[in-house]
Amino acid sequence: MRIAHLTDYYLPRLGGVEMHVHDLATRQQEAGHDVTVITSSARPAGLRRRDGAMQEDGDGLRVLRPTERMAFPTTLNPGGIVAGRRLARYGKYDVVHVHAGPFTPLAVAGATLAARIPTVVTVHSLISYMEPAFRVLDAATGWSALPAVWTAVSDTAA
């Protein structure tokens, strides 16, 4: 199965989301799946260019970083959000696993892929305080009606 993990935050930055995505992707790859991580996180040393994006080979995982060649290479770069979503949409993946939190614009944009690709959205943070903002986003985009499967990393986050 071809799986894309779409995440705003990934290694070398260290945190719960970064480690969760890395460990899950590694286990899926070890189980025989073709796994790609698409992230707007900055690159670590030792990346090489391939397929118009950045690909990391250090631990065997394919990591595409669409913001790498942009003047503003961060998770808040609108160009990176569009490019990351495009990589997930046209990468011929069987499933896209979106990793969302309170400030994850790439993940929010990626959730809209559910209209075309089977999509799982995992919430990694306590975001109930942002409910008013999510209602406004939903009114503008209709993303809550998309056929995505929603999960969370804990009962509390759910």
PDB file of C-alpha atoms in Angstrom:
ATOM      1  CA  MET A   1       0.000   0.000   0.000  1.00  0.00           C
ATOM      2  CA  ARG A   2       1.270   3.522  -0.823  1.00  0.00           C
ATOM      3  CA  ILE A   3       0.883   5.730   2.256  1.00  0.00           C
ATOM      4  CA  ALA A   4       1.588   9.455   2.566  1.00  0.00           C
ATOM      5  CA  HIS A   5       1.921  11.079   5.981  1.00  0.00           C
ATOM      6  CA  LEU A   6       1.165  14.791   5.693  1.00  0.00           C
ATOM      7  CA  THR A   7       2.560  16.735   8.645  1.00  0.00           C
ATOM      8  CA  ASP A   8       3.590  20.298   9.356  1.00  0.00           C
ATOM      9  CA  TYR A   9       6.161  19.161  11.911  1.00  0.00           C
ATOM     10  CA  TYR A  10       8.788  16.487  11.405  1.00  0.00           C
ATOM     11  CA  LEU A  11      12.390  15.661  12.240  1.00  0.00           C
ATOM     12  CA  PRO A  12      14.920  17.105  12.901  1.00  0.00           C
ATOM     13  CA  ARG A  13      12.574  19.111  15.110  1.00  0.00           C
ATOM     14  CA  LEU A  14      11.826  16.981  18.190  1.00  0.00           C
ATOM     15  CA  GLY A  15       8.416  16.578  19.743  1.00  0.00           C
ATOM     16  CA  GLY A  16       5.536  14.182  20.118  1.00  0.00           C
ATOM     17  CA  VAL A  17       4.115  14.651  16.619  1.00  0.00           C
ATOM     18  CA  GLU A  18       7.519  14.321  14.995  1.00  0.00           C
ATOM     19  CA  MET A  19       8.362  11.096  16.820  1.00  0.00           C
ATOM     20  CA  HIS A  20       4.865   9.642  16.357  1.00  0.00           C
ATOM     21  CA  VAL A  21       4.958  10.177  12.587  1.00  0.00           C
ATOM     22  CA  HIS A  22       8.514   8.863  12.265  1.00  0.00           C
ATOM     23  CA  ASP A  23       7.830   5.739  14.323  1.00  0.00           C
ATOM     24  CA  LEU A  24       4.517   4.989  12.585  1.00  0.00           C
ATOM     25  CA  ALA A  25       6.013   5.492   9.118  1.00  0.00           C
ATOM     26  CA  THR A  26       9.002   3.304  10.020  1.00  0.00           C
ATOM     27  CA  ARG A  27       6.752   0.482  11.243  1.00  0.00           C
ATOM     28  CA  GLN A  28       4.579   0.711   8.133  1.00  0.00           C
ATOM     29  CA  GLN A  29       7.666   0.558   5.921  1.00  0.00           C
ATOM     30  CA  GLU A  30       8.974  -2.445   7.847  1.00  0.00           C
ATOM     31  CA  ALA A  31       5.584  -4.115   7.219  1.00  0.00           C
ATOM     32  CA  GLY A  32       6.175  -3.745   3.468  1.00  0.00           C
ATOM     33  CA  HIS A  33       4.286  -0.528   2.673  1.00  0.00           C
ATOM     34  CA  ASP A  34       5.627   2.228   0.417  1.00  0.00           C
ATOM     35  CA  VAL A  35       5.679   5.203   2.821  1.00  0.00           C
ATOM     36  CA  THR A  36       6.364   8.883   2.182  1.00  0.00           C
ATOM     37  CA  VAL A  37       6.375  11.712   4.722  1.00  0.00           C
ATOM     38  CA  ILE A  38       5.424  15.095   3.245  1.00  0.00           C
ATOM     39  CA  THR A  39       6.311  17.958   5.565  1.00  0.00           C
ATOM     40  CA  SER A  40       6.871  21.682   5.586  1.00  0.00           C
ATOM     41  CA  SER A  41       9.509  21.358   8.339  1.00  0.00           C
ATOM     42  CA  ALA A  42      13.005  22.581   7.567  1.00  0.00           C
ATOM     43  CA  ARG A  43      15.537  20.023   6.432  1.00  0.00           C
ATOM     44  CA  PRO A  44      18.356  18.512   8.435  1.00  0.00           C
ATOM     45  CA  ALA A  45      21.892  18.310   7.080  1.00  0.00           C
ATOM     46  CA  GLY A  46      22.505  15.557   4.555  1.00  0.00           C
ATOM     47  CA  LEU A  47      19.470  15.820   2.283  1.00  0.00           C
ATOM     48  CA  ARG A  48      19.701  15.463  -1.458  1.00  0.00           C
ATOM     49  CA  ARG A  49      17.442  16.745  -4.212  1.00  0.00           C
ATOM     50  CA  ARG A  50      15.221  14.267  -6.008  1.00  0.00           C
ATOM     51  CA  ASP A  51      11.904  14.497  -7.855  1.00  0.00           C
ATOM     52  CA  GLY A  52      11.714  18.289  -7.499  1.00  0.00           C
ATOM     53  CA  ALA A  53      11.510  18.113  -3.703  1.00  0.00           C
ATOM     54  CA  MET A  54      13.851  17.176  -0.923  1.00  0.00           C
ATOM     55  CA  GLN A  55      14.278  13.514  -0.136  1.00  0.00           C
ATOM     56  CA  GLU A  56      15.900  12.161   2.983  1.00  0.00           C
ATOM     57  CA  ASP A  57      17.531   8.760   2.947  1.00  0.00           C
ATOM     58  CA  GLY A  58      19.200   8.680   6.379  1.00  0.00           C
ATOM     59  CA  ASP A  59      16.959   6.047   7.923  1.00  0.00           C
ATOM     60  CA  GLY A  60      15.353   4.715   4.764  1.00  0.00           C
ATOM     61  CA  LEU A  61      12.204   6.831   4.911  1.00  0.00           C
ATOM     62  CA  ARG A  62      11.284   9.018   1.958  1.00  0.00           C
ATOM     63  CA  VAL A  63      10.691  12.559   3.246  1.00  0.00           C
ATOM     64  CA  LEU A  64       9.566  15.269   0.824  1.00  0.00           C
ATOM     65  CA  ARG A  65       9.994  18.882   1.959  1.00  0.00           C
ATOM     66  CA  PRO A  66       8.280  21.159  -0.573  1.00  0.00           C
ATOM     67  CA  THR A  67       9.299  24.398   1.197  1.00  0.00           C
ATOM     68  CA  GLU A  68      13.007  23.604   0.968  1.00  0.00           C
ATOM     69  CA  ARG A  69      13.730  25.751  -2.074  1.00  0.00           C
ATOM     70  CA  MET A  70      11.391  28.571  -1.066  1.00  0.00           C
ATOM     71  CA  ALA A  71      12.530  31.924   0.289  1.00  0.00           C
ATOM     72  CA  PHE A  72      10.345  31.395   3.380  1.00  0.00           C
ATOM     73  CA  PRO A  73      10.925  27.710   4.280  1.00  0.00           C
ATOM     74  CA  THR A  74       8.589  27.290   7.260  1.00  0.00           C
ATOM     75  CA  THR A  75       5.334  25.606   8.125  1.00  0.00           C
ATOM     76  CA  LEU A  76       3.459  28.887   7.601  1.00  0.00           C
ATOM     77  CA  ASN A  77       4.581  29.356   4.001  1.00  0.00           C
ATOM     78  CA  PRO A  78       1.402  29.396   1.861  1.00  0.00           C
ATOM     79  CA  GLY A  79       3.405  28.115  -1.111  1.00  0.00           C
ATOM     80  CA  GLY A  80       4.569  25.144   0.941  1.00  0.00           C
ATOM     81  CA  ILE A  81       1.016  24.362   1.971  1.00  0.00           C
ATOM     82  CA  VAL A  82      -0.125  24.319  -1.656  1.00  0.00           C
ATOM     83  CA  ALA A  83       2.929  22.347  -2.799  1.00  0.00           C
ATOM     84  CA  GLY A  84       2.592  19.793   0.005  1.00  0.00           C
ATOM     85  CA  ARG A  85      -1.077  19.237  -0.727  1.00  0.00           C
ATOM     86  CA  ARG A  86      -0.267  18.865  -4.434  1.00  0.00           C
ATOM     87  CA  LEU A  87       2.440  16.269  -3.691  1.00  0.00           C
ATOM     88  CA  ALA A  88      -0.067  14.252  -1.641  1.00  0.00           C
ATOM     89  CA  ARG A  89      -2.848  14.607  -4.212  1.00  0.00           C
ATOM     90  CA  TYR A  90      -0.854  13.641  -7.280  1.00  0.00           C
ATOM     91  CA  GLY A  91       1.509  11.121  -5.670  1.00  0.00           C
ATOM     92  CA  LYS A  92      -0.875   8.241  -6.422  1.00  0.00           C
ATOM     93  CA  TYR A  93      -1.157   7.258  -2.759  1.00  0.00           C
ATOM     94  CA  ASP A  94      -3.668   4.690  -1.586  1.00  0.00           C
ATOM     95  CA  VAL A  95      -4.218   6.592   1.660  1.00  0.00           C
ATOM     96  CA  VAL A  96      -3.156   9.936   3.113  1.00  0.00           C
ATOM     97  CA  HIS A  97      -2.628  10.171   6.870  1.00  0.00           C
ATOM     98  CA  VAL A  98      -2.888  13.794   7.996  1.00  0.00           C
ATOM     99  CA  HIS A  99      -1.381  14.773  11.370  1.00  0.00           C
ATOM    100  CA  ALA A 100      -3.223  17.804  12.760  1.00  0.00           C
ATOM    101  CA  GLY A 101      -2.862  20.145  15.701  1.00  0.00           C
ATOM    102  CA  PRO A 102      -3.727  23.749  16.580  1.00  0.00           C
ATOM    103  CA  PHE A 103      -1.286  25.420  14.145  1.00  0.00           C
ATOM    104  CA  THR A 104      -0.998  22.987  11.265  1.00  0.00           C
ATOM    105  CA  PRO A 105      -2.030  24.730   8.036  1.00  0.00           C
ATOM    106  CA  LEU A 106      -0.589  21.978   5.825  1.00  0.00           C
ATOM    107  CA  ALA A 107      -2.614  19.384   7.730  1.00  0.00           C
ATOM    108  CA  VAL A 108      -5.836  21.405   7.489  1.00  0.00           C
ATOM    109  CA  ALA A 109      -5.317  21.817   3.737  1.00  0.00           C
ATOM    110  CA  GLY A 110      -4.449  18.130   3.463  1.00  0.00           C
ATOM    111  CA  ALA A 111      -7.685  17.056   5.144  1.00  0.00           C
ATOM    112  CA  THR A 112      -9.555  18.305   2.081  1.00  0.00           C
ATOM    113  CA  LEU A 113      -7.909  15.499   0.082  1.00  0.00           C
ATOM    114  CA  ALA A 114     -10.534  13.179   1.582  1.00  0.00           C
ATOM    115  CA  ALA A 115     -12.820  14.135  -1.281  1.00  0.00           C
ATOM    116  CA  ARG A 116     -10.474  12.248  -3.655  1.00  0.00           C
ATOM    117  CA  ILE A 117      -8.195   9.955  -1.628  1.00  0.00           C
ATOM    118  CA  PRO A 118      -9.018   7.838   1.432  1.00  0.00           C
ATOM    119  CA  THR A 119      -7.820  10.046   4.289  1.00  0.00           C
ATOM    120  CA  VAL A 120      -7.194   9.574   8.003  1.00  0.00           C
ATOM    121  CA  VAL A 121      -6.843  12.674  10.177  1.00  0.00           C
ATOM    122  CA  THR A 122      -5.146  12.195  13.547  1.00  0.00           C
ATOM    123  CA  VAL A 123      -5.464  15.020  16.074  1.00  0.00           C
ATOM    124  CA  HIS A 124      -2.299  15.319  18.168  1.00  0.00           C
ATOM    125  CA  SER A 125      -3.258  18.142  20.530  1.00  0.00           C
ATOM    126  CA  LEU A 126      -5.913  19.446  22.871  1.00  0.00           C
ATOM    127  CA  ILE A 127      -7.736  21.823  20.559  1.00  0.00           C
ATOM    128  CA  SER A 128     -11.204  22.213  22.066  1.00  0.00           C
ATOM    129  CA  TYR A 129     -10.411  25.852  22.923  1.00  0.00           C
ATOM    130  CA  MET A 130     -10.160  26.506  19.170  1.00  0.00           C
ATOM    131  CA  GLU A 131     -13.688  25.284  18.439  1.00  0.00           C
ATOM    132  CA  PRO A 132     -14.979  28.757  17.376  1.00  0.00           C
ATOM    133  CA  ALA A 133     -12.166  29.088  14.836  1.00  0.00           C
ATOM    134  CA  PHE A 134     -12.788  25.569  13.512  1.00  0.00           C
ATOM    135  CA  ARG A 135     -16.494  26.353  13.081  1.00  0.00           C
ATOM    136  CA  VAL A 136     -15.590  29.392  10.953  1.00  0.00           C
ATOM    137  CA  LEU A 137     -13.135  27.312   8.890  1.00  0.00           C
ATOM    138  CA  ASP A 138     -15.764  24.625   8.457  1.00  0.00           C
ATOM    139  CA  ALA A 139     -18.363  27.143   7.301  1.00  0.00           C
ATOM    140  CA  ALA A 140     -15.893  28.428   4.706  1.00  0.00           C
ATOM    141  CA  THR A 141     -14.580  25.056   3.507  1.00  0.00           C
ATOM    142  CA  GLY A 142     -17.074  22.359   4.500  1.00  0.00           C
ATOM    143  CA  TRP A 143     -14.232  20.076   5.569  1.00  0.00           C
ATOM    144  CA  SER A 144     -16.213  18.387   8.366  1.00  0.00           C
ATOM    145  CA  ALA A 145     -18.508  16.856   5.732  1.00  0.00           C
ATOM    146  CA  LEU A 146     -15.586  15.221   3.935  1.00  0.00           C
ATOM    147  CA  PRO A 147     -15.353  11.426   4.195  1.00  0.00           C
ATOM    148  CA  ALA A 148     -12.181  11.453   6.316  1.00  0.00           C
ATOM    149  CA  VAL A 149     -11.706   9.089   9.242  1.00  0.00           C
ATOM    150  CA  TRP A 150     -10.888  11.103  12.379  1.00  0.00           C
ATOM    151  CA  THR A 151      -8.685   9.740  15.149  1.00  0.00           C
ATOM    152  CA  ALA A 152      -6.765  11.173  18.097  1.00  0.00           C
ATOM    153  CA  VAL A 153      -3.619  10.194  19.943  1.00  0.00           C
ATOM    154  CA  SER A 154      -5.493   9.895  23.263  1.00  0.00           C
ATOM    155  CA  ASP A 155      -8.979   9.842  24.757  1.00  0.00           C
ATOM    156  CA  THR A 156      -8.364  13.355  26.089  1.00  0.00           C
ATOM    157  CA  ALA A 157      -7.405  14.675  22.664  1.00  0.00           C
ATOM    158  CA  ALA A 158     -10.443  12.942  21.143  1.00  0.00           C
TER     159      ALA A 158
END
